[in-house]
Tab-separated table of N, CA, C and O in Angstrom:
chain	number	residue	atom	x	y	z
A	1	GLY	N	209.553	125.045	76.015
A	1	GLY	CA	209.046	124.362	77.181
A	1	GLY	C	209.486	122.919	77.275
A	1	GLY	O	209.310	122.293	78.295
A	2	ASP	N	210.067	122.342	76.199
A	2	ASP	CA	210.463	120.933	76.242
A	2	ASP	C	211.922	120.734	75.865
A	2	ASP	O	212.368	119.613	75.716
A	3	THR	N	212.694	121.812	75.703
A	3	THR	CA	214.042	121.700	75.177
A	3	THR	C	215.079	122.218	76.167
A	3	THR	O	214.919	123.306	76.727
A	4	VAL	N	216.148	121.422	76.366
A	4	VAL	CA	217.298	121.840	77.161
A	4	VAL	C	218.446	122.070	76.191
A	4	VAL	O	218.790	121.178	75.406
A	5	LYS	N	219.043	123.259	76.212
A	5	LYS	CA	220.157	123.597	75.332
A	5	LYS	C	221.404	123.799	76.183
A	5	LYS	O	221.366	124.497	77.198
A	6	VAL	N	222.521	123.172	75.759
A	6	VAL	CA	223.780	123.248	76.493
A	6	VAL	C	224.770	124.056	75.671
A	6	VAL	O	224.981	123.784	74.488
A	7	PHE	N	225.372	125.044	76.311
A	7	PHE	CA	226.351	125.905	75.652
A	7	PHE	C	227.713	125.713	76.284
A	7	PHE	O	227.843	125.170	77.369
A	8	SER	N	228.745	126.181	75.611
A	8	SER	CA	230.120	126.057	76.088
A	8	SER	C	230.702	127.436	76.337
A	8	SER	O	230.514	128.349	75.528
A	9	LEU	N	231.412	127.595	77.438
A	9	LEU	CA	232.077	128.873	77.707
A	9	LEU	C	233.149	129.168	76.664
A	9	LEU	O	233.440	130.324	76.377
A	10	ILE	N	233.721	128.129	76.072
A	10	ILE	CA	234.773	128.313	75.068
A	10	ILE	C	234.182	128.771	73.741
A	10	ILE	O	234.692	129.685	73.099
A	11	TYR	N	233.090	128.150	73.312
A	11	TYR	CA	232.525	128.417	71.988
A	11	TYR	C	231.394	129.442	71.990
A	11	TYR	O	231.039	129.960	70.949
A	12	SER	N	230.818	129.712	73.115
A	12	SER	CA	229.677	130.638	73.185
A	12	SER	C	230.134	131.939	73.833
A	12	SER	O	230.000	132.131	75.036
A	13	THR	N	230.653	132.835	73.017
A	13	THR	CA	231.245	134.059	73.557
A	13	THR	C	230.477	135.326	73.187
A	13	THR	O	230.825	136.400	73.657
A	14	ASN	N	229.440	135.197	72.336
A	14	ASN	CA	228.647	136.378	71.988
A	14	ASN	C	227.204	135.949	71.730
A	14	ASN	O	226.884	134.764	71.740
A	15	LEU	N	226.328	136.922	71.499
A	15	LEU	CA	224.901	136.611	71.333
A	15	LEU	C	224.631	135.729	70.123
A	15	LEU	O	223.759	134.865	70.161
A	16	ARG	N	225.369	135.896	69.031
A	16	ARG	CA	225.160	135.064	67.841
A	16	ARG	C	225.432	133.590	68.135
A	16	ARG	O	224.761	132.708	67.619
A	17	ASP	N	226.422	133.318	68.993
A	17	ASP	CA	226.760	131.933	69.339
A	17	ASP	C	225.610	131.216	70.047
A	17	ASP	O	225.566	129.988	70.068
A	18	LEU	N	224.683	131.968	70.617
A	18	LEU	CA	223.546	131.343	71.296
A	18	LEU	C	222.592	130.674	70.311
A	18	LEU	O	221.694	129.943	70.707
A	19	LEU	N	222.810	130.877	69.012
A	19	LEU	CA	222.033	130.164	67.996
A	19	LEU	C	222.556	128.745	67.787
A	19	LEU	O	221.917	127.946	67.109
A	20	PHE	N	223.731	128.426	68.362
A	20	PHE	CA	224.390	127.148	68.105
A	20	PHE	C	224.758	126.439	69.410
A	20	PHE	O	225.928	126.367	69.782
A	21	PRO	N	223.773	125.877	70.107
A	21	PRO	CA	224.086	125.128	71.332
A	21	PRO	C	224.912	123.881	71.023
A	21	PRO	O	224.791	123.299	69.948
A	22	ARG	N	225.764	123.474	71.950
A	22	ARG	CA	226.617	122.293	71.763
A	22	ARG	C	225.799	121.009	71.816
A	22	ARG	O	226.072	120.072	71.100
A	23	GLN	N	224.828	120.950	72.714
A	23	GLN	CA	223.910	119.809	72.785
A	23	GLN	C	222.491	120.345	72.949
A	23	GLN	O	222.287	121.399	73.544
A	24	ILE	N	221.549	119.569	72.436
A	24	ILE	CA	220.128	119.871	72.587
A	24	ILE	C	219.444	118.586	73.037
A	24	ILE	O	219.675	117.528	72.469
A	25	TYR	N	218.618	118.700	74.067
A	25	TYR	CA	217.854	117.547	74.543
A	25	TYR	C	216.376	117.906	74.525
A	25	TYR	O	215.974	118.938	75.059
A	26	ILE	N	215.565	117.052	73.908
A	26	ILE	CA	214.118	117.240	73.871
A	26	ILE	C	213.521	116.308	74.926
A	26	ILE	O	213.648	115.088	74.830
A	27	ILE	N	212.914	116.893	75.937
A	27	ILE	CA	212.416	116.141	77.089
A	27	ILE	C	210.895	116.212	77.111
A	27	ILE	O	210.345	117.265	76.828
A	28	PRO	N	210.176	115.158	77.478
A	28	PRO	CA	210.692	113.884	77.994
A	28	PRO	C	211.248	113.014	76.871
A	28	PRO	O	210.851	113.131	75.715
A	29	PHE	N	212.199	112.150	77.237
A	29	PHE	CA	212.789	111.235	76.267
A	29	PHE	C	211.822	110.095	75.967
A	29	PHE	O	211.118	109.621	76.856
A	30	ASN	N	211.822	109.665	74.716
A	30	ASN	CA	211.038	108.516	74.285
A	30	ASN	C	211.919	107.649	73.394
A	30	ASN	O	212.608	108.172	72.516
A	31	VAL	N	211.895	106.347	73.615
A	31	VAL	CA	212.686	105.432	72.800
A	31	VAL	C	212.265	105.586	71.339
A	31	VAL	O	211.079	105.642	71.026
A	32	GLY	N	213.251	105.709	70.450
A	32	GLY	CA	212.991	105.899	69.028
A	32	GLY	C	212.968	107.361	68.614
A	32	GLY	O	212.936	107.679	67.430
A	33	GLN	N	212.999	108.239	69.582
A	33	GLN	CA	212.980	109.680	69.301
A	33	GLN	C	214.272	110.098	68.602
A	33	GLN	O	215.336	109.556	68.864
A	34	ARG	N	214.188	111.093	67.699
A	34	ARG	CA	215.341	111.598	66.968
A	34	ARG	C	215.158	113.079	66.713
A	34	ARG	O	214.050	113.530	66.464
A	35	TRP	N	216.249	113.837	66.800
A	35	TRP	CA	216.210	115.250	66.446
A	35	TRP	C	217.590	115.691	65.983
A	35	TRP	O	218.582	115.026	66.230
A	36	ASP	N	217.622	116.817	65.289
A	36	ASP	CA	218.877	117.386	64.803
A	36	ASP	C	219.283	118.555	65.666
A	36	ASP	O	218.442	119.331	66.133
A	37	GLY	N	220.613	118.689	65.848
A	37	GLY	CA	221.153	119.822	66.570
A	37	GLY	C	221.316	121.011	65.640
A	37	GLY	O	220.853	121.003	64.501
A	38	LYS	N	221.993	122.038	66.107
A	38	LYS	CA	222.135	123.279	65.347
A	38	LYS	C	223.551	123.495	64.804
A	38	LYS	O	223.844	124.544	64.256
A	39	LEU	N	224.429	122.494	64.939
A	39	LEU	CA	225.800	122.666	64.476
A	39	LEU	C	225.924	122.343	62.987
A	39	LEU	O	225.037	121.760	62.378
A	40	LEU	N	227.041	122.675	62.401
A	40	LEU	CA	227.329	122.512	60.983
A	40	LEU	C	227.242	121.056	60.534
A	40	LEU	O	227.624	120.150	61.266
A	41	LEU	N	226.752	120.826	59.325
A	41	LEU	CA	226.647	119.525	58.660
A	41	LEU	C	225.785	118.545	59.454
A	41	LEU	O	224.649	118.833	59.733
A	42	ILE	N	226.342	117.380	59.828
A	42	ILE	CA	225.545	116.353	60.506
A	42	ILE	C	225.644	116.547	62.020
A	42	ILE	O	226.743	116.530	62.584
A	43	ASP	N	224.526	116.729	62.660
A	43	ASP	CA	224.450	116.898	64.115
A	43	ASP	C	223.135	116.257	64.552
A	43	ASP	O	222.085	116.895	64.521
A	44	SER	N	223.168	114.987	64.926
A	44	SER	CA	221.927	114.270	65.210
A	44	SER	C	221.968	113.578	66.567
A	44	SER	O	223.024	113.178	67.050
A	45	PHE	N	220.789	113.460	67.150
A	45	PHE	CA	220.591	112.805	68.432
A	45	PHE	C	219.554	111.701	68.249
A	45	PHE	O	218.560	111.897	67.555
A	46	HIS	N	219.777	110.555	68.899
A	46	HIS	CA	218.859	109.420	68.834
A	46	HIS	C	218.692	108.876	70.254
A	46	HIS	O	219.666	108.794	71.002
A	47	VAL	N	217.485	108.475	70.600
A	47	VAL	CA	217.216	107.935	71.933
A	47	VAL	C	216.962	106.436	71.832
A	47	VAL	O	216.130	105.989	71.050
A	48	TYR	N	217.710	105.684	72.650
A	48	TYR	CA	217.566	104.230	72.722
A	48	TYR	C	217.281	103.849	74.162
A	48	TYR	O	217.518	104.622	75.088
A	49	THR	N	216.826	102.631	74.361
A	49	THR	CA	216.622	102.139	75.717
A	49	THR	C	217.937	101.563	76.252
A	49	THR	O	218.759	101.073	75.490
A	50	ALA	N	218.122	101.667	77.537
A	50	ALA	CA	219.295	101.082	78.200
A	50	ALA	C	218.765	100.323	79.413
A	50	ALA	O	218.324	100.939	80.386
A	51	ALA	N	218.782	99.007	79.346
A	51	ALA	CA	218.199	98.177	80.407
A	51	ALA	C	218.840	98.460	81.764
A	51	ALA	O	218.154	98.697	82.750
A	52	SER	N	220.174	98.461	81.810
A	52	SER	CA	220.863	98.785	83.063
A	52	SER	C	222.244	99.350	82.747
A	52	SER	O	222.900	98.932	81.800
A	53	ILE	N	222.644	100.324	83.558
A	53	ILE	CA	223.937	100.989	83.391
A	53	ILE	C	224.648	100.983	84.733
A	53	ILE	O	224.092	101.425	85.751
A	54	ALA	N	225.885	100.482	84.750
A	54	ALA	CA	226.680	100.455	85.972
A	54	ALA	C	227.510	101.737	86.071
A	54	ALA	O	228.106	102.175	85.090
A	55	THR	N	227.508	102.336	87.248
A	55	THR	CA	228.317	103.527	87.527
A	55	THR	C	229.055	103.310	88.839
A	55	THR	O	228.898	102.273	89.490
A	56	ASN	N	229.817	104.318	89.252
A	56	ASN	CA	230.522	104.245	90.535
A	56	ASN	C	229.550	104.187	91.708
A	56	ASN	O	229.873	103.668	92.760
A	57	VAL	N	228.342	104.732	91.515
A	57	VAL	CA	227.339	104.791	92.577
A	57	VAL	C	226.566	103.486	92.695
A	57	VAL	O	226.101	103.120	93.761
A	58	GLY	N	226.429	102.773	91.574
A	58	GLY	CA	225.656	101.543	91.548
A	58	GLY	C	225.120	101.289	90.153
A	58	GLY	O	225.538	101.929	89.193
A	59	THR	N	224.188	100.370	90.055
A	59	THR	CA	223.587	100.030	88.772
A	59	THR	C	222.194	100.625	88.696
A	59	THR	O	221.397	100.480	89.624
A	60	PHE	N	221.907	101.299	87.586
A	60	PHE	CA	220.618	101.939	87.361
A	60	PHE	C	219.877	101.175	86.266
A	60	PHE	O	220.477	100.798	85.259
A	61	THR	N	218.585	100.978	86.458
A	61	THR	CA	217.764	100.289	85.456
A	61	THR	C	216.814	101.273	84.797
A	61	THR	O	216.596	102.376	85.306
A	62	ASP	N	216.229	100.851	83.676
A	62	ASP	CA	215.241	101.656	82.949
A	62	ASP	C	215.759	103.045	82.598
A	62	ASP	O	215.128	104.061	82.895
A	63	CYS	N	216.918	103.076	81.956
A	63	CYS	CA	217.554	104.333	81.569
A	63	CYS	C	217.359	104.584	80.075
A	63	CYS	O	216.921	103.713	79.337
A	64	PHE	N	217.706	105.780	79.656
A	64	PHE	CA	217.717	106.138	78.243
A	64	PHE	C	219.168	106.340	77.806
A	64	PHE	O	219.970	106.893	78.554
A	65	ASN	N	219.490	105.889	76.616
A	65	ASN	CA	220.795	106.145	75.999
A	65	ASN	C	220.563	107.166	74.887
A	65	ASN	O	219.851	106.887	73.925
A	66	ILE	N	221.142	108.346	75.045
A	66	ILE	CA	221.050	109.374	74.015
A	66	ILE	C	222.363	109.335	73.240
A	66	ILE	O	223.430	109.612	73.793
A	67	TYR	N	222.276	108.940	71.986
A	67	TYR	CA	223.440	108.829	71.110
A	67	TYR	C	223.543	110.114	70.297
A	67	TYR	O	222.569	110.531	69.669
A	68	HIS	N	224.700	110.749	70.338
A	68	HIS	CA	224.916	112.001	69.609
A	68	HIS	C	226.041	111.797	68.602
A	68	HIS	O	227.134	111.360	68.956
A	69	TYR	N	225.738	112.113	67.336
A	69	TYR	CA	226.739	112.010	66.273
A	69	TYR	C	226.864	113.372	65.604
A	69	TYR	O	225.860	113.960	65.190
A	70	TYR	N	228.098	113.872	65.527
A	70	TYR	CA	228.367	115.162	64.898
A	70	TYR	C	229.527	114.991	63.927
A	70	TYR	O	230.567	114.456	64.281
A	71	LEU	N	229.338	115.441	62.687
A	71	LEU	CA	230.374	115.341	61.667
A	71	LEU	C	230.491	116.686	60.959
A	71	LEU	O	229.503	117.232	60.473
A	72	ALA	N	231.706	117.208	60.932
A	72	ALA	CA	232.022	118.462	60.240
A	72	ALA	C	233.434	118.304	59.677
A	72	ALA	O	234.095	117.285	59.934
A	73	PRO	N	233.932	119.258	58.909
A	73	PRO	CA	235.286	119.114	58.369
A	73	PRO	C	236.324	118.876	59.472
A	73	PRO	O	236.398	119.631	60.441
A	74	ASN	N	237.066	117.804	59.347
A	74	ASN	CA	238.115	117.421	60.293
A	74	ASN	C	237.625	117.275	61.731
A	74	ASN	O	238.390	117.441	62.672
A	75	THR	N	236.353	116.982	61.895
A	75	THR	CA	235.760	116.856	63.229
A	75	THR	C	234.725	115.740	63.214
A	75	THR	O	233.899	115.669	62.316
A	76	GLU	N	234.785	114.877	64.224
A	76	GLU	CA	233.771	113.842	64.395
A	76	GLU	C	233.581	113.586	65.883
A	76	GLU	O	234.544	113.356	66.600
A	77	TYR	N	232.330	113.647	66.339
A	77	TYR	CA	231.974	113.333	67.718
A	77	TYR	C	231.038	112.129	67.693
A	77	TYR	O	230.059	112.118	66.953
A	78	ILE	N	231.347	111.149	68.517
A	78	ILE	CA	230.467	110.002	68.728
A	78	ILE	C	230.296	109.903	70.243
A	78	ILE	O	231.177	109.400	70.943
A	79	ASP	N	229.193	110.439	70.741
A	79	ASP	CA	228.977	110.535	72.183
A	79	ASP	C	227.749	109.740	72.600
A	79	ASP	O	226.794	109.613	71.845
A	80	ASN	N	227.795	109.230	73.815
A	80	ASN	CA	226.664	108.530	74.406
A	80	ASN	C	226.407	109.113	75.787
A	80	ASN	O	227.337	109.264	76.589
A	81	TYR	N	225.151	109.457	76.037
A	81	TYR	CA	224.723	109.982	77.327
A	81	TYR	C	223.684	109.023	77.883
A	81	TYR	O	222.750	108.650	77.182
A	82	TRP	N	223.845	108.614	79.130
A	82	TRP	CA	222.855	107.745	79.769
A	82	TRP	C	222.121	108.568	80.814
A	82	TRP	O	222.743	109.166	81.699
A	83	PHE	N	220.815	108.589	80.685
A	83	PHE	CA	219.960	109.408	81.530
A	83	PHE	C	218.993	108.530	82.297
A	83	PHE	O	218.328	107.669	81.724
A	84	LYS	N	218.916	108.748	83.590
A	84	LYS	CA	217.967	108.044	84.455
A	84	LYS	C	216.938	109.058	84.943
A	84	LYS	O	217.313	110.057	85.583
A	85	PRO	N	215.652	108.853	84.611
A	85	PRO	CA	214.632	109.784	85.102
A	85	PRO	C	214.697	109.944	86.618
A	85	PRO	O	214.959	108.989	87.346
A	86	ASN	N	214.494	111.147	87.085
A	86	ASN	CA	214.534	111.543	88.499
A	86	ASN	C	215.928	111.503	89.108
A	86	ASN	O	216.074	111.723	90.301
A	87	VAL	N	216.943	111.208	88.303
A	87	VAL	CA	218.331	111.273	88.774
A	87	VAL	C	219.115	112.240	87.893
A	87	VAL	O	219.755	113.156	88.371
A	88	GLY	N	219.076	112.036	86.568
A	88	GLY	CA	219.805	112.893	85.629
A	88	GLY	C	220.791	112.082	84.819
A	88	GLY	O	220.654	110.867	84.676
A	89	MET	N	221.809	112.758	84.292
A	89	MET	CA	222.850	112.078	83.526
A	89	MET	C	223.681	111.243	84.484
A	89	MET	O	224.238	111.768	85.447
A	90	ILE	N	223.757	109.950	84.209
A	90	ILE	CA	224.498	109.074	85.121
A	90	ILE	C	225.837	108.636	84.534
A	90	ILE	O	226.737	108.251	85.270
A	91	LYS	N	225.954	108.699	83.209
A	91	LYS	CA	227.209	108.312	82.576
A	91	LYS	C	227.280	108.966	81.192
A	91	LYS	O	226.264	109.131	80.522
A	92	ILE	N	228.488	109.354	80.793
A	92	ILE	CA	228.710	109.963	79.484
A	92	ILE	C	230.007	109.399	78.922
A	92	ILE	O	231.001	109.301	79.638
A	93	THR	N	229.994	109.017	77.645
A	93	THR	CA	231.243	108.651	76.964
A	93	THR	C	231.429	109.583	75.775
A	93	THR	O	230.502	109.830	75.013
A	94	TYR	N	232.635	110.124	75.676
A	94	TYR	CA	233.009	111.005	74.573
A	94	TYR	C	234.042	110.314	73.703
A	94	TYR	O	235.019	109.754	74.217
A	95	ASN	N	233.854	110.369	72.402
A	95	ASN	CA	234.810	109.851	71.415
A	95	ASN	C	234.932	110.969	70.384
A	95	ASN	O	234.084	111.117	69.519
A	96	HIS	N	235.982	111.787	70.507
A	96	HIS	CA	236.115	112.985	69.684
A	96	HIS	C	237.379	112.954	68.828
A	96	HIS	O	238.452	112.602	69.311
A	97	TYR	N	237.197	113.345	67.584
A	97	TYR	CA	238.325	113.575	66.682
A	97	TYR	C	238.220	115.022	66.207
A	97	TYR	O	237.214	115.407	65.614
A	98	VAL	N	239.252	115.832	66.511
A	98	VAL	CA	239.297	117.223	66.060
A	98	VAL	C	240.734	117.527	65.657
A	98	VAL	O	241.544	117.949	66.473
A	99	LEU	N	241.069	117.252	64.391
A	99	LEU	CA	242.399	117.550	63.834
A	99	LEU	C	243.569	116.957	64.618
A	99	LEU	O	244.673	117.474	64.557
A	100	ASN	N	243.369	115.959	65.373
A	100	ASN	CA	244.446	115.352	66.149
A	100	ASN	C	244.040	113.929	66.515
A	100	ASN	O	242.972	113.483	66.131
A	101	PRO	N	244.842	113.221	67.262
A	101	PRO	CA	244.426	111.876	67.666
A	101	PRO	C	243.092	111.924	68.416
A	101	PRO	O	242.752	112.917	69.054
A	102	LYS	N	242.363	110.833	68.333
A	102	LYS	CA	241.056	110.762	68.996
A	102	LYS	C	241.195	110.914	70.502
A	102	LYS	O	242.174	110.483	71.099
A	103	THR	N	240.184	111.526	71.087
A	103	THR	CA	240.098	111.685	72.529
A	103	THR	C	238.949	110.826	73.032
A	103	THR	O	237.833	110.933	72.526
A	104	PHE	N	239.221	109.970	74.005
A	104	PHE	CA	238.191	109.144	74.631
A	104	PHE	C	238.072	109.548	76.094
A	104	PHE	O	239.086	109.626	76.787
A	105	GLN	N	236.859	109.800	76.544
A	105	GLN	CA	236.621	110.124	77.949
A	105	GLN	C	235.351	109.424	78.400
A	105	GLN	O	234.397	109.301	77.633
A	106	THR	N	235.352	109.001	79.661
A	106	THR	CA	234.139	108.470	80.278
A	106	THR	C	233.907	109.239	81.563
A	106	THR	O	234.804	109.343	82.401
A	107	TRP	N	232.721	109.797	81.694
A	107	TRP	CA	232.314	110.493	82.901
A	107	TRP	C	231.243	109.642	83.560
A	107	TRP	O	230.363	109.112	82.896
A	108	SER	N	231.309	109.553	84.883
A	108	SER	CA	230.354	108.720	85.610
A	108	SER	C	229.889	109.445	86.867
A	108	SER	O	230.669	110.145	87.511
A	109	LEU	N	228.620	109.262	87.185
A	109	LEU	CA	228.033	109.867	88.389
A	109	LEU	C	228.794	109.420	89.619
A	109	LEU	O	229.069	108.235	89.797
A	110	LYS	N	229.156	110.375	90.474
A	110	LYS	CA	229.887	110.049	91.700
A	110	LYS	C	228.979	109.961	92.914
A	110	LYS	O	229.217	109.173	93.824
A	111	LYS	N	227.922	110.807	92.913
A	111	LYS	CA	227.059	110.843	94.085
A	111	LYS	C	225.761	111.545	93.705
A	111	LYS	O	225.740	112.403	92.851
A	112	TYR	N	224.679	111.150	94.352
A	112	TYR	CA	223.404	111.826	94.156
A	112	TYR	C	222.508	111.542	95.361
A	112	TYR	O	222.774	110.627	96.143
A	113	TYR	N	221.477	112.355	95.504
A	113	TYR	CA	220.454	112.083	96.497
A	113	TYR	C	219.136	112.643	95.997
A	113	TYR	O	219.097	113.563	95.189
A	114	LEU	N	218.059	112.035	96.418
A	114	LEU	CA	216.713	112.478	96.055
A	114	LEU	C	216.052	113.135	97.244
A	114	LEU	O	216.238	112.708	98.381
A	115	ARG	N	215.301	114.183	96.982
A	115	ARG	CA	214.585	114.865	98.075
A	115	ARG	C	213.157	114.434	98.094
A	115	ARG	O	212.538	114.168	97.147
């Protein structure tokens, strides 16, 4: 009732893979909150406060920064997700090393509306 699990079409191809979500979010977020994911070795999430985050849509205040760190053999993920209540994920940065040069990506909210 409080957990959002994110799976990948690439890695989640059978019922057993559903035991290993790529990301797990425990909602509602609280500053200082911490939990472990289900992936191999180190897979941890930490919630921090984010006073304001600028995106293509504008600047959002009172956000949460969810920091995700994953470490496995020849693999390291250092990801940051910025979440604004009543809007959703507004920005994501990926810093991934998987047996090759590091990959850096930034995703940013393009558009939203509230009903």
